[in-house]
mmCIF file with all atom_site columns, C-alpha atoms in Angstrom:
data_model
loop_
_atom_site.group_PDB
_atom_site.id
_atom_site.type_symbol
_atom_site.label_atom_id
_atom_site.label_alt_id
_atom_site.label_comp_id
_atom_site.label_asym_id
_atom_site.label_entity_id
_atom_site.label_seq_id
_atom_site.pdbx_PDB_ins_code
_atom_site.Cartn_x
_atom_site.Cartn_y
_atom_site.Cartn_z
_atom_site.occupancy
_atom_site.B_iso_or_equiv
_atom_site.pdbx_formal_charge
_atom_site.auth_seq_id
_atom_site.auth_comp_id
_atom_site.auth_asym_id
_atom_site.auth_atom_id
_atom_site.pdbx_PDB_model_num
ATOM 1   C CA . MET A 1 1   ? -9.277 -19.461 44.905 1.00 0.00 ? 1   MET A CA 1
ATOM 2   C CA . ASP A 1 2   ? -9.867 -22.699 46.765 1.00 0.00 ? 2   ASP A CA 1
ATOM 3   C CA . PRO A 1 3   ? -6.738 -23.847 48.692 1.00 0.00 ? 3   PRO A CA 1
ATOM 4   C CA . THR A 1 4   ? -6.946 -27.328 47.130 1.00 0.00 ? 4   THR A CA 1
ATOM 5   C CA . ARG A 1 5   ? -6.836 -25.776 43.638 1.00 0.00 ? 5   ARG A CA 1
ATOM 6   C CA . ILE A 1 6   ? -3.877 -23.618 44.648 1.00 0.00 ? 6   ILE A CA 1
ATOM 7   C CA . GLU A 1 7   ? -2.074 -26.736 45.890 1.00 0.00 ? 7   GLU A CA 1
ATOM 8   C CA . HIS A 1 8   ? -2.875 -28.488 42.604 1.00 0.00 ? 8   HIS A CA 1
ATOM 9   C CA . TYR A 1 9   ? -1.290 -25.613 40.663 1.00 0.00 ? 9   TYR A CA 1
ATOM 10  C CA . ARG A 1 10  ? 1.670  -25.479 43.078 1.00 0.00 ? 10  ARG A CA 1
ATOM 11  C CA . GLN A 1 11  ? 2.415  -29.141 42.330 1.00 0.00 ? 11  GLN A CA 1
ATOM 12  C CA . ARG A 1 12  ? 2.218  -28.476 38.591 1.00 0.00 ? 12  ARG A CA 1
ATOM 13  C CA . LEU A 1 13  ? 4.545  -25.485 38.964 1.00 0.00 ? 13  LEU A CA 1
ATOM 14  C CA . LEU A 1 14  ? 7.053  -27.560 40.927 1.00 0.00 ? 14  LEU A CA 1
ATOM 15  C CA . ALA A 1 15  ? 6.996  -30.240 38.222 1.00 0.00 ? 15  ALA A CA 1
ATOM 16  C CA . MET A 1 16  ? 7.454  -27.590 35.514 1.00 0.00 ? 16  MET A CA 1
ATOM 17  C CA . ARG A 1 17  ? 10.405 -26.108 37.439 1.00 0.00 ? 17  ARG A CA 1
ATOM 18  C CA . GLU A 1 18  ? 12.044 -29.521 37.767 1.00 0.00 ? 18  GLU A CA 1
ATOM 19  C CA . GLU A 1 19  ? 11.610 -30.164 34.044 1.00 0.00 ? 19  GLU A CA 1
ATOM 20  C CA . LEU A 1 20  ? 13.104 -26.788 33.069 1.00 0.00 ? 20  LEU A CA 1
ATOM 21  C CA . GLU A 1 21  ? 16.045 -27.220 35.436 1.00 0.00 ? 21  GLU A CA 1
ATOM 22  C CA . ALA A 1 22  ? 16.790 -30.629 33.909 1.00 0.00 ? 22  ALA A CA 1
ATOM 23  C CA . PHE A 1 23  ? 16.538 -29.112 30.417 1.00 0.00 ? 23  PHE A CA 1
ATOM 24  C CA . ALA A 1 24  ? 18.977 -26.344 31.373 1.00 0.00 ? 24  ALA A CA 1
ATOM 25  C CA . GLU A 1 25  ? 21.498 -28.885 32.663 1.00 0.00 ? 25  GLU A CA 1
ATOM 26  C CA . THR A 1 26  ? 21.403 -30.984 29.499 1.00 0.00 ? 26  THR A CA 1
ATOM 27  C CA . ARG A 1 27  ? 21.680 -27.940 27.226 1.00 0.00 ? 27  ARG A CA 1
ATOM 28  C CA . ALA A 1 28  ? 24.706 -26.465 29.018 1.00 0.00 ? 28  ALA A CA 1
ATOM 29  C CA . ASP A 1 29  ? 27.108 -28.526 26.886 1.00 0.00 ? 29  ASP A CA 1
ATOM 30  C CA . SER A 1 30  ? 25.559 -27.270 23.635 1.00 0.00 ? 30  SER A CA 1
ATOM 31  C CA . SER A 1 31  ? 26.382 -23.661 24.384 1.00 0.00 ? 31  SER A CA 1
ATOM 32  C CA . SER A 1 32  ? 30.069 -24.174 25.107 1.00 0.00 ? 32  SER A CA 1
ATOM 33  C CA . THR A 1 33  ? 32.562 -22.020 23.233 1.00 0.00 ? 33  THR A CA 1
ATOM 34  C CA . VAL A 1 34  ? 33.129 -22.937 19.600 1.00 0.00 ? 34  VAL A CA 1
ATOM 35  C CA . GLU A 1 35  ? 36.817 -23.287 18.815 1.00 0.00 ? 35  GLU A CA 1
ATOM 36  C CA . LEU A 1 36  ? 38.053 -21.363 15.791 1.00 0.00 ? 36  LEU A CA 1
ATOM 37  C CA . ASP A 1 37  ? 40.848 -23.772 14.886 1.00 0.00 ? 37  ASP A CA 1
ATOM 38  C CA . GLN A 1 38  ? 40.739 -24.198 11.070 1.00 0.00 ? 38  GLN A CA 1
ATOM 39  C CA . THR A 1 39  ? 42.686 -27.448 11.298 1.00 0.00 ? 39  THR A CA 1
ATOM 40  C CA . ARG A 1 40  ? 40.041 -29.095 13.476 1.00 0.00 ? 40  ARG A CA 1
ATOM 41  C CA . GLN A 1 41  ? 36.996 -28.243 11.410 1.00 0.00 ? 41  GLN A CA 1
ATOM 42  C CA . GLY A 1 42  ? 36.110 -26.565 8.161  1.00 0.00 ? 42  GLY A CA 1
ATOM 43  C CA . ARG A 1 43  ? 34.419 -23.203 7.799  1.00 0.00 ? 43  ARG A CA 1
ATOM 44  C CA . LEU A 1 44  ? 30.941 -24.654 7.156  1.00 0.00 ? 44  LEU A CA 1
ATOM 45  C CA . SER A 1 45  ? 31.206 -27.005 10.113 1.00 0.00 ? 45  SER A CA 1
ATOM 46  C CA . ARG A 1 46  ? 32.239 -24.074 12.285 1.00 0.00 ? 46  ARG A CA 1
ATOM 47  C CA . MET A 1 47  ? 29.279 -22.023 11.015 1.00 0.00 ? 47  MET A CA 1
ATOM 48  C CA . ASP A 1 48  ? 26.949 -24.912 11.875 1.00 0.00 ? 48  ASP A CA 1
ATOM 49  C CA . ALA A 1 49  ? 28.500 -25.118 15.322 1.00 0.00 ? 49  ALA A CA 1
ATOM 50  C CA . LEU A 1 50  ? 28.062 -21.356 15.841 1.00 0.00 ? 50  LEU A CA 1
ATOM 51  C CA . GLN A 1 51  ? 24.434 -21.557 14.764 1.00 0.00 ? 51  GLN A CA 1
ATOM 52  C CA . GLY A 1 52  ? 23.842 -24.480 17.120 1.00 0.00 ? 52  GLY A CA 1
ATOM 53  C CA . GLN A 1 53  ? 25.492 -22.540 19.915 1.00 0.00 ? 53  GLN A CA 1
ATOM 54  C CA . ALA A 1 54  ? 23.251 -19.507 19.286 1.00 0.00 ? 54  ALA A CA 1
ATOM 55  C CA . MET A 1 55  ? 20.155 -21.704 19.297 1.00 0.00 ? 55  MET A CA 1
ATOM 56  C CA . ALA A 1 56  ? 21.252 -23.363 22.541 1.00 0.00 ? 56  ALA A CA 1
ATOM 57  C CA . LYS A 1 57  ? 21.809 -19.975 24.201 1.00 0.00 ? 57  LYS A CA 1
ATOM 58  C CA . ALA A 1 58  ? 18.361 -18.803 23.092 1.00 0.00 ? 58  ALA A CA 1
ATOM 59  C CA . GLY A 1 59  ? 16.867 -21.983 24.544 1.00 0.00 ? 59  GLY A CA 1
ATOM 60  C CA . GLU A 1 60  ? 18.698 -21.393 27.811 1.00 0.00 ? 60  GLU A CA 1
ATOM 61  C CA . GLU A 1 61  ? 17.338 -17.836 28.003 1.00 0.00 ? 61  GLU A CA 1
ATOM 62  C CA . ARG A 1 62  ? 13.788 -19.102 27.418 1.00 0.00 ? 62  ARG A CA 1
ATOM 63  C CA . ALA A 1 63  ? 14.322 -21.663 30.186 1.00 0.00 ? 63  ALA A CA 1
ATOM 64  C CA . ARG A 1 64  ? 15.615 -18.969 32.575 1.00 0.00 ? 64  ARG A CA 1
ATOM 65  C CA . ALA A 1 65  ? 12.607 -16.756 31.777 1.00 0.00 ? 65  ALA A CA 1
ATOM 66  C CA . GLY A 1 66  ? 10.307 -19.716 32.421 1.00 0.00 ? 66  GLY A CA 1
ATOM 67  C CA . LEU A 1 67  ? 12.009 -20.391 35.746 1.00 0.00 ? 67  LEU A CA 1
ATOM 68  C CA . ARG A 1 68  ? 11.526 -16.736 36.755 1.00 0.00 ? 68  ARG A CA 1
ATOM 69  C CA . ARG A 1 69  ? 7.806  -16.923 35.873 1.00 0.00 ? 69  ARG A CA 1
ATOM 70  C CA . ILE A 1 70  ? 7.450  -20.159 37.836 1.00 0.00 ? 70  ILE A CA 1
ATOM 71  C CA . ALA A 1 71  ? 9.236  -18.698 40.877 1.00 0.00 ? 71  ALA A CA 1
ATOM 72  C CA . ALA A 1 72  ? 6.920  -15.673 40.796 1.00 0.00 ? 72  ALA A CA 1
ATOM 73  C CA . ALA A 1 73  ? 3.846  -17.921 40.536 1.00 0.00 ? 73  ALA A CA 1
ATOM 74  C CA . LEU A 1 74  ? 5.040  -20.047 43.465 1.00 0.00 ? 74  LEU A CA 1
ATOM 75  C CA . ALA A 1 75  ? 5.523  -16.865 45.499 1.00 0.00 ? 75  ALA A CA 1
ATOM 76  C CA . ARG A 1 76  ? 1.940  -15.851 44.655 1.00 0.00 ? 76  ARG A CA 1
ATOM 77  C CA . CYS A 1 77  ? 0.797  -19.272 45.921 1.00 0.00 ? 77  CYS A CA 1
ATOM 78  C CA . ASP A 1 78  ? 2.499  -18.508 49.242 1.00 0.00 ? 78  ASP A CA 1
ATOM 79  C CA . THR A 1 79  ? 1.019  -15.015 49.578 1.00 0.00 ? 79  THR A CA 1
ATOM 80  C CA . GLY A 1 80  ? -2.491 -16.034 48.576 1.00 0.00 ? 80  GLY A CA 1
ATOM 81  C CA . ASP A 1 81  ? -2.479 -13.940 45.401 1.00 0.00 ? 81  ASP A CA 1
ATOM 82  C CA . PHE A 1 82  ? -2.281 -16.893 43.020 1.00 0.00 ? 82  PHE A CA 1
ATOM 83  C CA . GLY A 1 83  ? -4.966 -16.821 40.347 1.00 0.00 ? 83  GLY A CA 1
ATOM 84  C CA . GLU A 1 84  ? -5.425 -13.050 40.519 1.00 0.00 ? 84  GLU A CA 1
ATOM 85  C CA . CYS A 1 85  ? -4.361 -10.842 37.625 1.00 0.00 ? 85  CYS A CA 1
ATOM 86  C CA . LEU A 1 86  ? -1.309 -8.753  38.488 1.00 0.00 ? 86  LEU A CA 1
ATOM 87  C CA . GLU A 1 87  ? -2.690 -5.783  36.537 1.00 0.00 ? 87  GLU A CA 1
ATOM 88  C CA . CYS A 1 88  ? -6.414 -5.567  37.256 1.00 0.00 ? 88  CYS A CA 1
ATOM 89  C CA . GLY A 1 89  ? -6.838 -7.933  40.218 1.00 0.00 ? 89  GLY A CA 1
ATOM 90  C CA . ASP A 1 90  ? -9.605 -9.942  38.535 1.00 0.00 ? 90  ASP A CA 1
ATOM 91  C CA . PRO A 1 91  ? -9.485 -13.746 38.735 1.00 0.00 ? 91  PRO A CA 1
ATOM 92  C CA . ILE A 1 92  ? -7.526 -15.486 35.972 1.00 0.00 ? 92  ILE A CA 1
ATOM 93  C CA . ALA A 1 93  ? -9.685 -18.081 34.197 1.00 0.00 ? 93  ALA A CA 1
ATOM 94  C CA . GLU A 1 94  ? -8.913 -21.600 35.391 1.00 0.00 ? 94  GLU A CA 1
ATOM 95  C CA . LYS A 1 95  ? -8.704 -22.798 31.789 1.00 0.00 ? 95  LYS A CA 1
ATOM 96  C CA . ARG A 1 96  ? -5.854 -20.306 31.320 1.00 0.00 ? 96  ARG A CA 1
ATOM 97  C CA . LEU A 1 97  ? -4.158 -21.521 34.505 1.00 0.00 ? 97  LEU A CA 1
ATOM 98  C CA . ASP A 1 98  ? -4.676 -25.134 33.427 1.00 0.00 ? 98  ASP A CA 1
ATOM 99  C CA . PHE A 1 99  ? -2.803 -24.366 30.218 1.00 0.00 ? 99  PHE A CA 1
ATOM 100 C CA . ASP A 1 100 ? 0.033  -22.494 31.975 1.00 0.00 ? 100 ASP A CA 1
ATOM 101 C CA . PRO A 1 101 ? -0.103 -22.047 35.755 1.00 0.00 ? 101 PRO A CA 1
ATOM 102 C CA . SER A 1 102 ? 2.804  -19.583 35.656 1.00 0.00 ? 102 SER A CA 1
ATOM 103 C CA . VAL A 1 103 ? 0.751  -16.840 33.964 1.00 0.00 ? 103 VAL A CA 1
ATOM 104 C CA . GLY A 1 104 ? 0.167  -13.716 35.996 1.00 0.00 ? 104 GLY A CA 1
ATOM 105 C CA . LEU A 1 105 ? -2.274 -11.861 33.767 1.00 0.00 ? 105 LEU A CA 1
ATOM 106 C CA . CYS A 1 106 ? -5.878 -12.457 32.804 1.00 0.00 ? 106 CYS A CA 1
ATOM 107 C CA . ILE A 1 107 ? -6.510 -12.825 29.086 1.00 0.00 ? 107 ILE A CA 1
ATOM 108 C CA . GLN A 1 108 ? -7.783 -9.249  28.710 1.00 0.00 ? 108 GLN A CA 1
ATOM 109 C CA . CYS A 1 109 ? -4.702 -7.683  30.313 1.00 0.00 ? 109 CYS A CA 1
ATOM 110 C CA . ALA A 1 110 ? -2.371 -10.016 28.390 1.00 0.00 ? 110 ALA A CA 1
ATOM 111 C CA . GLN A 1 111 ? -4.027 -9.007  25.112 1.00 0.00 ? 111 GLN A CA 1
ATOM 112 C CA . ALA A 1 112 ? -3.833 -5.324  26.046 1.00 0.00 ? 112 ALA A CA 1
ATOM 113 C CA . ARG A 1 113 ? -0.078 -5.679  26.675 1.00 0.00 ? 113 ARG A CA 1
ATOM 114 C CA . GLU A 1 114 ? 0.450  -7.278  23.274 1.00 0.00 ? 114 GLU A CA 1
ATOM 115 C CA . GLU A 1 115 ? -1.157 -4.353  21.451 1.00 0.00 ? 115 GLU A CA 1
#
């Protein structure tokens, strides 16, 4: 892949990483421990709080997974492997990279993994 295209994707990856890190910081408060003090809140309010906490933790895990994918893609930019499928070695379509530059598989290998 052309070095200018790799740099373009690197900049997008850095912006994505910054956005996910900011998201993780703002969501940290939502996943704090829910107090089980009956005098402070009713049972339904506590159930809502527990559900909100579970959703926040799931969001945090998705953000961490995204950060891992981005870090791996940035490493591939440094080694010169960016844009090559990790499974078959074929080039990943630029339309796919334009949609999500953190992907490491071509569409065929990604579909094969899903099956």
